[in-house]
mmCIF file of C-alpha atoms in Angstrom:
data_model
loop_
_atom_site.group_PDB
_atom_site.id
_atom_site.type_symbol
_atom_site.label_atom_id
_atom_site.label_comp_id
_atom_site.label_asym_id
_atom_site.label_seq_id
_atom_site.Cartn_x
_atom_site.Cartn_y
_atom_site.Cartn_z
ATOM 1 C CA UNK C 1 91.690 84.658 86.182
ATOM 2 C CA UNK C 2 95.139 85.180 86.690
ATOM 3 C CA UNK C 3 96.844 83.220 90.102
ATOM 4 C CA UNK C 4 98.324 86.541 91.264
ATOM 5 C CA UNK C 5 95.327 88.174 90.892
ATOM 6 C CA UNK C 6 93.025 85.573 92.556
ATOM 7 C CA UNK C 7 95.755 86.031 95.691
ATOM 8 C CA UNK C 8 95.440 89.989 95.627
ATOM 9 C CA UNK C 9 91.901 88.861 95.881
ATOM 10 C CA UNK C 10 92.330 86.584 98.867
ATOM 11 C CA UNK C 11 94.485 89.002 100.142
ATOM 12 C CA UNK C 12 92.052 91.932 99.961
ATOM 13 C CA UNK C 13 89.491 89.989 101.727
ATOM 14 C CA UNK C 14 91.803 89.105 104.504
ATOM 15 C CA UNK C 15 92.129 93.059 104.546
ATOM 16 C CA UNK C 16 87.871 93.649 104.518
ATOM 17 C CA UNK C 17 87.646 90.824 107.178
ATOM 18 C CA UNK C 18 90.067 93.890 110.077
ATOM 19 C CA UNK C 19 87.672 97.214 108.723
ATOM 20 C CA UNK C 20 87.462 98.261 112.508
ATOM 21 C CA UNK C 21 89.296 95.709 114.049
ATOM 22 C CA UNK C 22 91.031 95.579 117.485
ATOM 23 C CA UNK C 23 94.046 93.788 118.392
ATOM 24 C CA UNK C 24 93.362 91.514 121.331
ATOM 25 C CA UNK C 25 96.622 89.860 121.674
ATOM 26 C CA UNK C 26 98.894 92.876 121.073
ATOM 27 C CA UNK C 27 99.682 96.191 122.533
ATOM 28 C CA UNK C 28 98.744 99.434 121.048
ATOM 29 C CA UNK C 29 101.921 100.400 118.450
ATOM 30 C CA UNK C 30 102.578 96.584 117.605
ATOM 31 C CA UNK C 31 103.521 95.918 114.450
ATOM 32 C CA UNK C 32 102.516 92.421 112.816
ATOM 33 C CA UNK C 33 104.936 91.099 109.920
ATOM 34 C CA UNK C 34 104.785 88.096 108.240
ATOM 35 C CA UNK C 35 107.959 85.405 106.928
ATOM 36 C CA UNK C 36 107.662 83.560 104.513
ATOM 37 C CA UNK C 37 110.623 80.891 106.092
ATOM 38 C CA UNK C 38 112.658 79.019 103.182
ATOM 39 C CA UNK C 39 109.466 78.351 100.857
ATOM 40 C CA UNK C 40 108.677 75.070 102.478
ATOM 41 C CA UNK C 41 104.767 74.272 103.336
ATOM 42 C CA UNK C 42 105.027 74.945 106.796
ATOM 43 C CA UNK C 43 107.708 77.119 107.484
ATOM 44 C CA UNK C 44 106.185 80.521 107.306
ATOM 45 C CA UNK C 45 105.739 82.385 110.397
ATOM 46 C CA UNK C 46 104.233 85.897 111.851
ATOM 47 C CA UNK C 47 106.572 88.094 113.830
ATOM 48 C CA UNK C 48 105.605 90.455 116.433
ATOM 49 C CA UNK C 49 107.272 93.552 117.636
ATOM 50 C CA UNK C 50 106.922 96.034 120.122
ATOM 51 C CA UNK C 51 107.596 99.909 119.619
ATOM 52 C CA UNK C 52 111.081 98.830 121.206
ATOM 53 C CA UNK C 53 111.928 96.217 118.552
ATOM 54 C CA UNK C 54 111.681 93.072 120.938
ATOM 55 C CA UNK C 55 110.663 90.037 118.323
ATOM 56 C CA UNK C 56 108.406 87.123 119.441
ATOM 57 C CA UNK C 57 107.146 84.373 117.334
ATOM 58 C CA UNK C 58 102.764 85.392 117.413
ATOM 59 C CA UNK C 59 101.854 82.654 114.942
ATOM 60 C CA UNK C 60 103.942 79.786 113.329
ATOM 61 C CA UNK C 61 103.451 76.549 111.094
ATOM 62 C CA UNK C 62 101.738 78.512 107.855
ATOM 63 C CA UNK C 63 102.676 78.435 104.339
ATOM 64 C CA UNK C 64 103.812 81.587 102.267
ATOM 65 C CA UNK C 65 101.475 83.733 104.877
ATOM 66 C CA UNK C 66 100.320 87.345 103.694
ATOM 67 C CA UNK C 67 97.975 89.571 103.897
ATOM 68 C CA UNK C 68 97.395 89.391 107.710
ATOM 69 C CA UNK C 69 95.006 91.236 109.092
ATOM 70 C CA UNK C 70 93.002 91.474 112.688
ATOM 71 C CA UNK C 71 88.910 91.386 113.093
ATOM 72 C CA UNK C 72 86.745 91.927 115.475
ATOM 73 C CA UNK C 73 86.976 89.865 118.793
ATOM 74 C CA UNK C 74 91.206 89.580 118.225
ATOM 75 C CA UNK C 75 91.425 86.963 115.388
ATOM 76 C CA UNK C 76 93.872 86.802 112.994
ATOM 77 C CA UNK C 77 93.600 86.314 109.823
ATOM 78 C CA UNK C 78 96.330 85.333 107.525
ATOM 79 C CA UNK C 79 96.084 84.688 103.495
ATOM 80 C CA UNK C 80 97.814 80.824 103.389
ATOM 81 C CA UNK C 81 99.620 79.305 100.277
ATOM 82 C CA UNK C 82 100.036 75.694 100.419
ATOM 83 C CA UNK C 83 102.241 74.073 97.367
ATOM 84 C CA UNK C 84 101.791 70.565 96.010
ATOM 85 C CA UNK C 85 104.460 69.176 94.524
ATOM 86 C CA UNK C 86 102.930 66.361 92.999
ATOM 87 C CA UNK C 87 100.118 68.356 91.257
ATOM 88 C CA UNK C 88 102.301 71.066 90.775
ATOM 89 C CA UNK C 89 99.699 73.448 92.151
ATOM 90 C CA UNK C 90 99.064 76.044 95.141
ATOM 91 C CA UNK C 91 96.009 75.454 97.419
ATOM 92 C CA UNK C 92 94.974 79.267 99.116
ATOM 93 C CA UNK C 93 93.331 79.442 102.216
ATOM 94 C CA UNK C 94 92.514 82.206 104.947
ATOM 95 C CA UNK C 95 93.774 80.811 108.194
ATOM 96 C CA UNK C 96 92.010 82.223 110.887
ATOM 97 C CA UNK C 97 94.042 82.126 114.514
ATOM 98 C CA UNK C 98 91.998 82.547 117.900
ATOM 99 C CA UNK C 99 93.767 85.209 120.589
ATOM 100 C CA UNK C 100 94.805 81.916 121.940
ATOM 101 C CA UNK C 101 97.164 80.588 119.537
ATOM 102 C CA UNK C 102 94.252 77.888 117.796
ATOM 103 C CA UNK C 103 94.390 77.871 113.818
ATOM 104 C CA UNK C 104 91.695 76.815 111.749
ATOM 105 C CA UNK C 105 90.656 77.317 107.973
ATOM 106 C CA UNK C 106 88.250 79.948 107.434
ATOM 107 C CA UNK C 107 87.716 79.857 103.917
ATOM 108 C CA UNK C 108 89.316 78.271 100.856
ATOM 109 C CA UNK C 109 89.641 79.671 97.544
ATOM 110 C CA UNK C 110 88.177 77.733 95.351
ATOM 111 C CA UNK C 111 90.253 75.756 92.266
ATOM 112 C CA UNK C 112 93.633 75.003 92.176
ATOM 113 C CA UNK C 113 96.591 77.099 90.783
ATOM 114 C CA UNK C 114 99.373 75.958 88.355
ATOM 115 C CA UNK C 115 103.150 77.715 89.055
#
């Protein structure tokens, strides 16, 4: 299987995990978006805005994040893409972040991908 399509995947899941979700940390109308940063492992980061446009940082040391997506109980879920540049090879993840701010690995996908 194709890397893109094993992320669309992990991606898709992410989307699954918020069928019916609530947002516990934002208001009604907030929008969620997430930054990449410069490419470095680390430097990716979710924005949040209010109907008004005011910007705050929600979520921030994560790698290529995408595909967020909110479940049940006001976790976040982002799809996570952590490069290796001595194996040359991407290691995906779903990062799962508690309404208070606490990331943790919620699943891996399995295998390692080549760029």
């Amino acid at each position: 299987m194709k890397t893109i399509t094993k992320l669309i995947y992990l991606a898709f899941t992410v989307v699954i995990l918020a069928i019916g979700a609530v947002t516990a940390n934002g208001v009604p109308n907030d929008l969620f978006v997430s930054i990449n940063g410069d490419g470095n492992n680390g430097d990716g980061s979710i924005y949040q805005y209010t109907p008004t446009g005011v910007q705050s940082i929600f979520a921030s040391a994560l790698s290529e994040p995408r595909g967020i997506a909110f479940g049940h109980g006001g976790n976040l879920f982002v799809a996570n893409t952590t490069f290796d540049p001595g194996s040359q090879t991407y290691q995906a993840t779903i990062v799962k972040i508690a309404p208070g701010g606490v990331q943790s690995t919620f699943a891996t996908l399995s295998g390692n991908f080549s760029v």
